[in-house]
XYZ file of N, CA and C in Angstrom:
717
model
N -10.532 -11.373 -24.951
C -11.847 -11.377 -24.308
C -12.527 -12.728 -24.496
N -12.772 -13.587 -25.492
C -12.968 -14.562 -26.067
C -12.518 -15.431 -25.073
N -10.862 -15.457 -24.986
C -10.088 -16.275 -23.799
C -11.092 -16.196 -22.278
N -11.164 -15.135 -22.115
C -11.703 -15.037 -21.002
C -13.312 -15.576 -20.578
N -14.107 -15.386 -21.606
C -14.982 -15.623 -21.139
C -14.878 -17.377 -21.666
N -14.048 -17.759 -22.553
C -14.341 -19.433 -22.508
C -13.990 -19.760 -20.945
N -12.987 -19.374 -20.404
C -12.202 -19.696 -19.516
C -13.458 -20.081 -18.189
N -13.710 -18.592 -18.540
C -14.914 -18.593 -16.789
C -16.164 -19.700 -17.497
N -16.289 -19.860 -18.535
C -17.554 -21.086 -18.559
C -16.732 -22.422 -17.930
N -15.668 -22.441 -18.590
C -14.782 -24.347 -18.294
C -15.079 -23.746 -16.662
N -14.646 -22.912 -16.263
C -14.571 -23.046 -14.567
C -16.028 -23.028 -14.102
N -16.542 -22.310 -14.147
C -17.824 -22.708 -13.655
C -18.749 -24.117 -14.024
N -18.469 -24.688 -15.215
C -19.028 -26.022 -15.132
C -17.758 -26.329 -14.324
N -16.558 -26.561 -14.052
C -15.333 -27.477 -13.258
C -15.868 -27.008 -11.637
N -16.366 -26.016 -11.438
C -16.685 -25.429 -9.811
C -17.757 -26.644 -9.389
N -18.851 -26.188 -10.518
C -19.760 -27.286 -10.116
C -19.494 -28.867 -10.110
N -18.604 -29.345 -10.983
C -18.752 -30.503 -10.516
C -17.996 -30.832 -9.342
N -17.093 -30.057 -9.099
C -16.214 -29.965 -7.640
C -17.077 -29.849 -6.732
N -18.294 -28.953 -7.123
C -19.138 -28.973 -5.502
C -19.895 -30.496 -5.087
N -20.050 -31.291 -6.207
C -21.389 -32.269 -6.227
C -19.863 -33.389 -5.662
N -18.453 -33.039 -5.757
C -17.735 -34.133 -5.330
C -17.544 -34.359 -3.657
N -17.537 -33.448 -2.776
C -17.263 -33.254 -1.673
C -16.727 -32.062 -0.542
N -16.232 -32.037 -0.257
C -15.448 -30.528 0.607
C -14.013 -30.874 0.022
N -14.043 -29.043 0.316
C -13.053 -28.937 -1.173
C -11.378 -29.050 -0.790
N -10.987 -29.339 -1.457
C -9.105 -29.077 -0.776
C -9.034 -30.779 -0.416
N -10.033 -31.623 -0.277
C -9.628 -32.976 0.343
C -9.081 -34.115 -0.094
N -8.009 -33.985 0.581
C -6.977 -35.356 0.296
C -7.209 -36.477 0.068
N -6.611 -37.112 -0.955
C -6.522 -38.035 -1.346
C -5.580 -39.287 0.210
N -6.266 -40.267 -0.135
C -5.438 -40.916 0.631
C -4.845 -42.024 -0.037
N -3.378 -41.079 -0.382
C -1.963 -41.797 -1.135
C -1.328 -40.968 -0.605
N -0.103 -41.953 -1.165
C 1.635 -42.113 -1.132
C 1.957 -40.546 -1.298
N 3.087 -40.035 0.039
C 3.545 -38.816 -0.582
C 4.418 -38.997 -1.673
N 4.924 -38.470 -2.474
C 5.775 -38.343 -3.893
C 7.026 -38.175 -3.212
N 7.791 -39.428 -4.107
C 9.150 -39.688 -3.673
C 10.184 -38.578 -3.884
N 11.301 -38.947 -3.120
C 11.928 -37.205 -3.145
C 11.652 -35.959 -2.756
N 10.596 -35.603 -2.375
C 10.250 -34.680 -2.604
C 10.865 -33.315 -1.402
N 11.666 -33.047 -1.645
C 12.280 -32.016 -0.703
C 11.532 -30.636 -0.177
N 10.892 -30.537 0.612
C 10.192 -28.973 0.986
C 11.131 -28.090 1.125
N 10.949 -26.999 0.386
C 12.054 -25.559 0.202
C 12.761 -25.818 -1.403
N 13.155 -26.698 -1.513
C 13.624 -27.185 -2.929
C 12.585 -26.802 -3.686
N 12.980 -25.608 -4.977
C 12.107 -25.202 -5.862
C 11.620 -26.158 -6.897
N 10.744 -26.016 -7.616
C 10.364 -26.992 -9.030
C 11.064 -26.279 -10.181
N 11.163 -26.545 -11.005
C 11.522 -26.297 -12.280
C 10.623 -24.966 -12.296
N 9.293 -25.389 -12.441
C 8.334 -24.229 -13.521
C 8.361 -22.644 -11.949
N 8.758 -23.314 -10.565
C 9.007 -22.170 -9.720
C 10.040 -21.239 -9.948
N 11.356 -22.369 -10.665
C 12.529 -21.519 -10.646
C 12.024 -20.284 -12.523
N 11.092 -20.796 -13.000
C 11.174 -19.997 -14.329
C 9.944 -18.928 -14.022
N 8.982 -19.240 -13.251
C 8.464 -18.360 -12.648
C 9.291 -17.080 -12.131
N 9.723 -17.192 -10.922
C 11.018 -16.570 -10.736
C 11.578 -15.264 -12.114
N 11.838 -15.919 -12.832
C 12.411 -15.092 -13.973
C 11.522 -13.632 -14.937
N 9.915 -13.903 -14.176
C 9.083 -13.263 -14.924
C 8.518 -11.890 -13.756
N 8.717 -11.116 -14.985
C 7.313 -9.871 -14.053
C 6.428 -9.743 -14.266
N 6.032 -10.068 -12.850
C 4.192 -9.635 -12.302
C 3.824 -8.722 -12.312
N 2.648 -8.715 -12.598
C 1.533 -7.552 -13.147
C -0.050 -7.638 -11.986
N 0.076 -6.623 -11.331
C -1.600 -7.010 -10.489
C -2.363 -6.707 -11.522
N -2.832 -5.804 -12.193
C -4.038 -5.806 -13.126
C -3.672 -6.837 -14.024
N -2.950 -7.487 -14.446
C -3.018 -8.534 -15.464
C -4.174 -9.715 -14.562
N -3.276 -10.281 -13.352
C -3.780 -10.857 -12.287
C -4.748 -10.857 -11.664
N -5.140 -9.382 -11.510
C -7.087 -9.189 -11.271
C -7.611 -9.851 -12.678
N -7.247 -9.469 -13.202
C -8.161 -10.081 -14.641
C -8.085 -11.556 -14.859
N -6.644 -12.261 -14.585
C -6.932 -14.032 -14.679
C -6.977 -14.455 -13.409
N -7.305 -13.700 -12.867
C -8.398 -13.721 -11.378
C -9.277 -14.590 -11.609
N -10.402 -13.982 -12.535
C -11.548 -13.905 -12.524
C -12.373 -15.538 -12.765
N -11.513 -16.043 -12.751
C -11.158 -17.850 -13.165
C -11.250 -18.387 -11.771
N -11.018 -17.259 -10.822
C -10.888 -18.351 -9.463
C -12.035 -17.935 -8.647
N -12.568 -16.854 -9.000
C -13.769 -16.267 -8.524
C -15.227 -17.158 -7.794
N -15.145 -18.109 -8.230
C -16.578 -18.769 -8.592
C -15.960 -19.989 -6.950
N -14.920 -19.794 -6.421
C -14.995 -20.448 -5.149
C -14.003 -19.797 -4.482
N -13.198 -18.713 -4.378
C -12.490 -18.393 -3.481
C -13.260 -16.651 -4.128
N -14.395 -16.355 -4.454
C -14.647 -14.858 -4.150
C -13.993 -13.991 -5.175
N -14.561 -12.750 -5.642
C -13.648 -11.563 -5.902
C -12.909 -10.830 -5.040
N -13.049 -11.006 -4.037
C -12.447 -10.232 -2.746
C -11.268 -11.304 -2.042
N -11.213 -12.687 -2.749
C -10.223 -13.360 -2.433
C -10.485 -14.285 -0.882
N -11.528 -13.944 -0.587
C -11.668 -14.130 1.199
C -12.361 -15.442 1.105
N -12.628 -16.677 0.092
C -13.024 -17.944 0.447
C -14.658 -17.616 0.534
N -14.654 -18.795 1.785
C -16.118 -19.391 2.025
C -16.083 -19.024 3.505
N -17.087 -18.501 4.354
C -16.828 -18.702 5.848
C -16.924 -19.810 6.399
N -16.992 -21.253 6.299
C -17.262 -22.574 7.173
C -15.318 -23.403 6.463
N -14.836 -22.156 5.484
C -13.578 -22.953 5.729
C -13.595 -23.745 4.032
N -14.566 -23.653 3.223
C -14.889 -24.661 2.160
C -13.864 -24.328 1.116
N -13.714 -22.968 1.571
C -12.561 -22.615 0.038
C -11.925 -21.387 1.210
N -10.605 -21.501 1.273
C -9.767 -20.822 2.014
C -9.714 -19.331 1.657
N -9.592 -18.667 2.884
C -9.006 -17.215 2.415
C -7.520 -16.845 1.875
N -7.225 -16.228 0.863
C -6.108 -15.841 0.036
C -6.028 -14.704 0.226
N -6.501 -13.598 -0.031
C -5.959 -12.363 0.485
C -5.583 -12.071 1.226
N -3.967 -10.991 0.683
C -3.022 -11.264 2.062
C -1.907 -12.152 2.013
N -2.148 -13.393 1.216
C -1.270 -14.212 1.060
C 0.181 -14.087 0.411
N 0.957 -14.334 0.796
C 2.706 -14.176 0.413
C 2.162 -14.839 -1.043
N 2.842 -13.541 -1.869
C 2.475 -14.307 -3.564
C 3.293 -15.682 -3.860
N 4.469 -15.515 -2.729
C 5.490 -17.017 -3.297
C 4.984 -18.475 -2.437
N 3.929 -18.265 -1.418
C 3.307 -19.152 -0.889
C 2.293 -19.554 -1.504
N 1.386 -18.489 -2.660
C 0.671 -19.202 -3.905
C 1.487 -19.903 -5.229
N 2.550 -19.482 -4.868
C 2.767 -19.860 -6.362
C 3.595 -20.756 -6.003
N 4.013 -21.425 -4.942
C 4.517 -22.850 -4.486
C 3.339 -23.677 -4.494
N 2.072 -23.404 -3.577
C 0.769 -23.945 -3.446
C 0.388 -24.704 -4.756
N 0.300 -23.840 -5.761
C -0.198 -23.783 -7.025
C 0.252 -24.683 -8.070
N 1.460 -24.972 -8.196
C 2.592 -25.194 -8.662
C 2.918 -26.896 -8.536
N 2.740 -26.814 -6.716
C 3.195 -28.153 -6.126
C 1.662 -28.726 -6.589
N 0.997 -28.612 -6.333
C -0.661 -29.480 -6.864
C -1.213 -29.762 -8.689
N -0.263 -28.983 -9.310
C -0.214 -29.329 -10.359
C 0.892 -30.335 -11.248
N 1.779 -30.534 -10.250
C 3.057 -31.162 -9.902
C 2.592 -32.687 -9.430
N 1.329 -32.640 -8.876
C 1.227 -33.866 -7.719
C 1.801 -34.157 -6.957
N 2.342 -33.161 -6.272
C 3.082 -33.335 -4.834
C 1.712 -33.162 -3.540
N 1.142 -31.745 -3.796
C 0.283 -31.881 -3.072
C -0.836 -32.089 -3.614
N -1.694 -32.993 -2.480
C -2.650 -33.858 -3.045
C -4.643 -32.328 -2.816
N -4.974 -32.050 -3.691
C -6.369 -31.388 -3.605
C -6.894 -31.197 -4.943
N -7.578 -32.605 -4.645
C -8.360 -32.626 -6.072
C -9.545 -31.842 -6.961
N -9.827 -31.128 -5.793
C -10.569 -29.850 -6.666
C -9.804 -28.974 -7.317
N -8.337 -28.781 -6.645
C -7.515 -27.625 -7.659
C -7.502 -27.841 -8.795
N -6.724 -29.608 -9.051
C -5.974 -29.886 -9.848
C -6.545 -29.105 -11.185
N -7.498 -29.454 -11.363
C -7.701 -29.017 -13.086
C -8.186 -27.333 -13.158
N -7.633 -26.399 -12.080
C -8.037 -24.873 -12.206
C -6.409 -24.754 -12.217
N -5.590 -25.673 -11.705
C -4.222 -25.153 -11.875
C -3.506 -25.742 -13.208
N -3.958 -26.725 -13.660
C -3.347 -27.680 -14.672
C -2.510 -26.638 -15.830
N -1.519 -27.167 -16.984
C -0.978 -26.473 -18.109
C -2.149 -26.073 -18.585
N -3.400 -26.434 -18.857
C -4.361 -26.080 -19.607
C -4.939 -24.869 -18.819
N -5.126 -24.733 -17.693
C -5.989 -24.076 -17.373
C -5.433 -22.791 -17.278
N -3.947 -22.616 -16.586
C -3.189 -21.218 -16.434
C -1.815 -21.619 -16.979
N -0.929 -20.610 -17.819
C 0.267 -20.567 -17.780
C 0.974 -19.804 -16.617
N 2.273 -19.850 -16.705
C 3.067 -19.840 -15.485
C 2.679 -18.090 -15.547
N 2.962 -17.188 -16.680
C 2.726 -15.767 -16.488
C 1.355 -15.569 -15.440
N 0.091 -16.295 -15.829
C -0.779 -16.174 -15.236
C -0.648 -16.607 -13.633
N 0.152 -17.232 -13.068
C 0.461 -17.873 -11.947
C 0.722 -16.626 -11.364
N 2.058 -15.831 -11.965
C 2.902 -15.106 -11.183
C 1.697 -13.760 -10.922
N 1.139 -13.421 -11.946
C 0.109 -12.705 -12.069
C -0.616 -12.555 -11.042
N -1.709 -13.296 -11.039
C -2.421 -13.484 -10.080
C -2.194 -14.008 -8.111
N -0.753 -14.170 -8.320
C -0.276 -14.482 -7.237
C 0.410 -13.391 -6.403
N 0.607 -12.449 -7.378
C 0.522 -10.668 -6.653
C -0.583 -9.880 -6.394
N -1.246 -10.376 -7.304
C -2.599 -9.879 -7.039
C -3.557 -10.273 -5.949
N -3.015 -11.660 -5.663
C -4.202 -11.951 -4.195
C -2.871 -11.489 -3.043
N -1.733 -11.587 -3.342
C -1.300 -10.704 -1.778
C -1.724 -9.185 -1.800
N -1.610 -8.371 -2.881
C -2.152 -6.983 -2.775
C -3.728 -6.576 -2.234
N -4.393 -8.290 -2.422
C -5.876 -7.771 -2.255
C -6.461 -7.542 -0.667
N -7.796 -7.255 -0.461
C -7.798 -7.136 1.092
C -9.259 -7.281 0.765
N -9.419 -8.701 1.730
C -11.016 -8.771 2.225
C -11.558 -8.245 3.154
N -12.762 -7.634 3.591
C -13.138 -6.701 4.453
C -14.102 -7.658 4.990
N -14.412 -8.650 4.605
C -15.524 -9.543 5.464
C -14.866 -10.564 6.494
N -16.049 -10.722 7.245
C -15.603 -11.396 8.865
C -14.897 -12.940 8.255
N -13.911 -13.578 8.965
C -13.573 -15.074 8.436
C -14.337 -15.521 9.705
N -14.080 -17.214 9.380
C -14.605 -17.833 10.277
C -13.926 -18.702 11.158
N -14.729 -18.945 12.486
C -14.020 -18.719 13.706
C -14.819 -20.004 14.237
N -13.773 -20.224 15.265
C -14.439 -21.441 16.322
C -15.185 -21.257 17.468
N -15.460 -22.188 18.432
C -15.802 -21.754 19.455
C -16.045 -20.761 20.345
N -14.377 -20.527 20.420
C -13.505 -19.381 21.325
C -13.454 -19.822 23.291
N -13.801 -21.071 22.952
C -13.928 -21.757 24.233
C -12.132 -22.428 24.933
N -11.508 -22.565 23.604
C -10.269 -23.118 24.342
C -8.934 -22.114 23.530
N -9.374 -20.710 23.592
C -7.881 -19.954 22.953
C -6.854 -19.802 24.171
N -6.988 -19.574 25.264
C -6.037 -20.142 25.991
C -4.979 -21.465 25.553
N -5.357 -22.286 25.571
C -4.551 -23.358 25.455
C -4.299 -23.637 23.385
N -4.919 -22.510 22.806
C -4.794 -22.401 21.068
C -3.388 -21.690 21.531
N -3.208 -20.632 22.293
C -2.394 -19.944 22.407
C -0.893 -20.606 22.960
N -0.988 -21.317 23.725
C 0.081 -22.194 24.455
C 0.498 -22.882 23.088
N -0.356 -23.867 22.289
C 0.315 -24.847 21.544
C 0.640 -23.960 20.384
N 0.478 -22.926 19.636
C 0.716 -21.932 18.947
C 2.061 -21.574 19.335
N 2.501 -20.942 20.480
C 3.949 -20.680 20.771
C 4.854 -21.981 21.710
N 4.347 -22.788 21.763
C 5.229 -23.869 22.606
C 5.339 -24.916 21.478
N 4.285 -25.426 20.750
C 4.466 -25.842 19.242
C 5.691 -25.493 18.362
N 6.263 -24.232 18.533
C 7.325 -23.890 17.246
C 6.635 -23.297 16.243
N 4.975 -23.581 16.090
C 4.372 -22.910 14.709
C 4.654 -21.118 15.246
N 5.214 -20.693 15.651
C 5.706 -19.349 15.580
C 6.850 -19.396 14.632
N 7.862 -20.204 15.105
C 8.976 -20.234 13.951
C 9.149 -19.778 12.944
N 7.823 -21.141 11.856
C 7.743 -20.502 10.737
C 6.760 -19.535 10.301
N 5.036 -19.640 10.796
C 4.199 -18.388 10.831
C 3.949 -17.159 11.296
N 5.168 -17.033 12.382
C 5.415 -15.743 12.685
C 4.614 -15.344 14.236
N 5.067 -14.602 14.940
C 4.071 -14.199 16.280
C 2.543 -13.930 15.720
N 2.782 -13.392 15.137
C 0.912 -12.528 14.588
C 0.814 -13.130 13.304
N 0.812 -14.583 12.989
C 0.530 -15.359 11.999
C 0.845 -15.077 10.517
N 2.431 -14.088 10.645
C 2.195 -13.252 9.187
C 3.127 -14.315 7.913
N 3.550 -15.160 8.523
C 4.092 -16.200 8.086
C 5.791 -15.364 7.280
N 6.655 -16.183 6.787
C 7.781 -15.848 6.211
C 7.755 -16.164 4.329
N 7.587 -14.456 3.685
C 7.373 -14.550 2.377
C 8.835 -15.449 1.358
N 9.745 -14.997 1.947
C 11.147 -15.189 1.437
C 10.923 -16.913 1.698
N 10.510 -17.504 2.452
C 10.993 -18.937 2.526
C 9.277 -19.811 2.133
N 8.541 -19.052 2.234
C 6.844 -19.738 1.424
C 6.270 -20.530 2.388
N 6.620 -19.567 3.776
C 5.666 -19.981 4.813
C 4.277 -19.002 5.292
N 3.659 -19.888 4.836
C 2.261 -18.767 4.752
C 1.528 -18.241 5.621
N 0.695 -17.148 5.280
C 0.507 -16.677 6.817
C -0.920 -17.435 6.904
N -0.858 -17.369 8.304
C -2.216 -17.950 9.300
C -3.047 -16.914 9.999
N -2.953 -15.690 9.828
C -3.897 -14.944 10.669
C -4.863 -14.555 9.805
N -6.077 -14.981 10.796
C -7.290 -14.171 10.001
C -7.981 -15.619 8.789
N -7.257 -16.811 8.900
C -7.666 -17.735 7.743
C -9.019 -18.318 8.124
N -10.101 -19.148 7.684
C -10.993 -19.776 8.143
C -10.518 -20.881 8.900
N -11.314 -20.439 10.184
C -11.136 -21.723 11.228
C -11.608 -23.245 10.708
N -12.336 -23.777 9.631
C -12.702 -24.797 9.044
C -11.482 -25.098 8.240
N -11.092 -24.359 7.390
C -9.739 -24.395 6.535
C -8.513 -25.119 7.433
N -8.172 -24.543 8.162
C -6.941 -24.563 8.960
C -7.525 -26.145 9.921
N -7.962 -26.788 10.485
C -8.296 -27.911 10.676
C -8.418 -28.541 10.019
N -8.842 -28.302 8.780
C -8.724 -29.545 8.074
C -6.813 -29.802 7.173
N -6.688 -28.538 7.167
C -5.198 -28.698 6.903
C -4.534 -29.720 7.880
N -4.688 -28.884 8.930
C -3.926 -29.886 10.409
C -4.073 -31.375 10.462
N -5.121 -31.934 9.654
C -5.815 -33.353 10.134
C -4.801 -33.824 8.769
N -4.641 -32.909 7.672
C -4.512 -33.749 6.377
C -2.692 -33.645 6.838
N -1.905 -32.763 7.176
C -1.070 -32.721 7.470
C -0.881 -33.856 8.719
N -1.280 -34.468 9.409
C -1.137 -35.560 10.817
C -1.374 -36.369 10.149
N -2.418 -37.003 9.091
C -2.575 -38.228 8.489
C -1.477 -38.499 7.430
N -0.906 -37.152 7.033
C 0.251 -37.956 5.889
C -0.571 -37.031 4.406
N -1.573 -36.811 4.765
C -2.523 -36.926 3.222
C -2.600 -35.962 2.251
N -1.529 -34.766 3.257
C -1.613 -33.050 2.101
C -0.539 -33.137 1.125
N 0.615 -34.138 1.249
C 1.438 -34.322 0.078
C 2.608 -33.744 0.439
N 2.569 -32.283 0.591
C 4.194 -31.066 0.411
C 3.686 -30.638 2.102
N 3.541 -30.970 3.416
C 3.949 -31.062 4.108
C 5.363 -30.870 4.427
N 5.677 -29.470 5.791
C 6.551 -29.165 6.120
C 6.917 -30.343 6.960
N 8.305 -31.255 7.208
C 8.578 -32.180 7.860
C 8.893 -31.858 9.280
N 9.027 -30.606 9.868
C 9.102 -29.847 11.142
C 7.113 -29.682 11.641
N 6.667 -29.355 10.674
C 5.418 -29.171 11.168
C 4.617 -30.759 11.712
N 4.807 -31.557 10.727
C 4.765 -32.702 10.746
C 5.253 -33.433 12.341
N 6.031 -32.736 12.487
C 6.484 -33.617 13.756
C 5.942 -32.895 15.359
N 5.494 -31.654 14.835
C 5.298 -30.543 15.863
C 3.498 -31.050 16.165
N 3.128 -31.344 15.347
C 1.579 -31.755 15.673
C 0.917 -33.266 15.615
N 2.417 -34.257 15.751
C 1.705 -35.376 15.641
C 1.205 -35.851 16.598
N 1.076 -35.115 17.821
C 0.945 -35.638 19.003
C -0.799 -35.433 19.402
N -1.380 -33.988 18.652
C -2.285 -33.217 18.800
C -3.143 -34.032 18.626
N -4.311 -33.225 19.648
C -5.677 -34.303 19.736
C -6.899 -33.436 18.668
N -7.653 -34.181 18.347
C -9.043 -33.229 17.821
C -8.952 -31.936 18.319
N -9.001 -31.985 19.488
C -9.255 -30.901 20.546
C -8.185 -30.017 20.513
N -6.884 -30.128 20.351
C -6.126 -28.993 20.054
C -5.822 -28.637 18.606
N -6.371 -29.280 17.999
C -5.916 -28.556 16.716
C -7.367 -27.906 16.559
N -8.840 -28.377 17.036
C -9.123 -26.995 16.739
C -8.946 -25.981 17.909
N -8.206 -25.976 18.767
C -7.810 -25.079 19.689
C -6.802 -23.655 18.740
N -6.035 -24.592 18.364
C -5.121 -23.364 17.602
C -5.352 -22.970 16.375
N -6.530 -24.124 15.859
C -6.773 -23.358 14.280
C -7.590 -22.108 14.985
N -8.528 -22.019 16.165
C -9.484 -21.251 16.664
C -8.332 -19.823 16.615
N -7.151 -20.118 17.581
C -6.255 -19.383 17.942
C -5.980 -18.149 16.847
N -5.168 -19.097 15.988
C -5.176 -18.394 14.087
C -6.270 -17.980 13.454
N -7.221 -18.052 13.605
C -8.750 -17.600 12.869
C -8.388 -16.180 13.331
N -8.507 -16.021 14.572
C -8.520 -14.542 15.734
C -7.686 -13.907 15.567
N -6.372 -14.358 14.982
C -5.132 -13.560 14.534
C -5.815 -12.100 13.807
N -5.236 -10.606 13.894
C -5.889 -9.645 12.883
C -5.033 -10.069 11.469
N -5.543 -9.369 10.627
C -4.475 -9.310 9.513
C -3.445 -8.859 9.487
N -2.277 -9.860 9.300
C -1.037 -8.993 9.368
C -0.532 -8.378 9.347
N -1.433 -7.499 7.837
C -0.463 -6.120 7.286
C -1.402 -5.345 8.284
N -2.095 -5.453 8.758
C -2.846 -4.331 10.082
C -1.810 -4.450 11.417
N -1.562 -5.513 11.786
C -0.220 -5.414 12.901
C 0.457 -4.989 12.409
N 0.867 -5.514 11.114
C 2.451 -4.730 10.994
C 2.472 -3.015 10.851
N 1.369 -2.588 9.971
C 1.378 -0.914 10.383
C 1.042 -0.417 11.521
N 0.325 -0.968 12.665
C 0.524 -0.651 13.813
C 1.925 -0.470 14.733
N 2.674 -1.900 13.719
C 4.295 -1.592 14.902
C 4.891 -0.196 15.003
N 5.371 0.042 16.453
C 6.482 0.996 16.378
C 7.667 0.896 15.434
N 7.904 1.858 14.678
C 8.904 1.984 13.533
C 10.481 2.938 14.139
């Protein structure tokens, strides 16, 4: 208990000074990290791997991330802190992993993911626990002026490939899902991914949107905002 409540003070003074730094998740502008193979596991992924997850352990070293991505896991609505619930637990715990790694570059994580802040049990933990969770509040959305053409570059793009028709993304390979995410989130991904600047960039995605203007990437982040939640399509499918 002790653990816990030191924990949530370091984070809440670390939240705040993250807020007084800028919008959150934003790239650094450096060098991606040499070598760096996407799909190729890390070390602390492959020992991850080896451990069992616990959701109530995970609700509980949750409670560390609370203070900018919510108890309900669902972010910020303008996009400031992304929605996670829902999320493929092996697409957090690559996320997580690679930014404490310095592969990918988001300098507000770094020190909520660091050795100090969580061990790897706590990783795996909490990384079942935000796919089991379910936010019930509205995300946020664009325009809705150009989903037509969100929709074209969405399936003529290839981002079906790896995120799936109904944005549910592929858990087995740590392609994450896109439906239902904040339309602010997902643009600014797209911009940091076209400039070079998110670090662990898929090198297929990379090539699929370098062409994209302002205007279509928020076309299809708009597109993906509107997506329902996956696990709601998927119990709808015919079985």
């Amino acid at each position: 208990m002790i653990r816990i409540l030191l924990a949530s003070v370091t984070v809440s003074l670390l939240a705040a000074a993250a807020g007084a730094a800028g919008a959150a998740g934003a790239a650094e502008n450096r060098p991606a990290v040499k070598n760096y193979q996407w799909g190729k596991p890390l070390p602390e992924q492959i020992e991850i791997a080896k451990l069992t997850s616990d959701i109530e352990r995970g609700k509980e070293a949750f409670q560390g991330c609370r203070g900018c991505h919510k108890p309900d896991a669902g972010g910020i609505l303008d996009g400031t802190y992304p929605r996670l619930s829902g999320q493929h637990a092996s697409v957090v715990i690559k996320q997580v992993i690679e930014v404490r790694a310095g592969i990918r570059s988001n300098p507000k994580m770094e020190p909520f993911s660091s050795k100090h802040a969580l061990t790897l049990q706590e990783i795996a933990d909490i990384a079942v626990f935000i796919e089991s969770v379910e936010s019930n509040r509205e995300n946020g959305k664009g325009s809705g002026t150009a989903l037509t053409r969100g929709k074209q570059l969405y399936a003529s793009g290839k981002c079906a490939l790896c995120h799936g028709e109904y944005g549910e993304g592929i858990a087995s390979q740590a392609y994450p899902v896109v439906a239902s995410q904040h339309f602010g989130y997902l643009v600014r991904e797209l911009e940091h991914i076209q400039k070079g600047t998110r670090g662990n960039s898929h090198p297929d995605m990379v090539k699929a949107i370098r062409s994209y203007s302002r205007q279509d990437m928020e076309a299809v982040a708009d597109y993906m905002s509107r997506m329902p939640d996956h696990r709601t399509v998927a119990q709808a499918r015919p079985k």
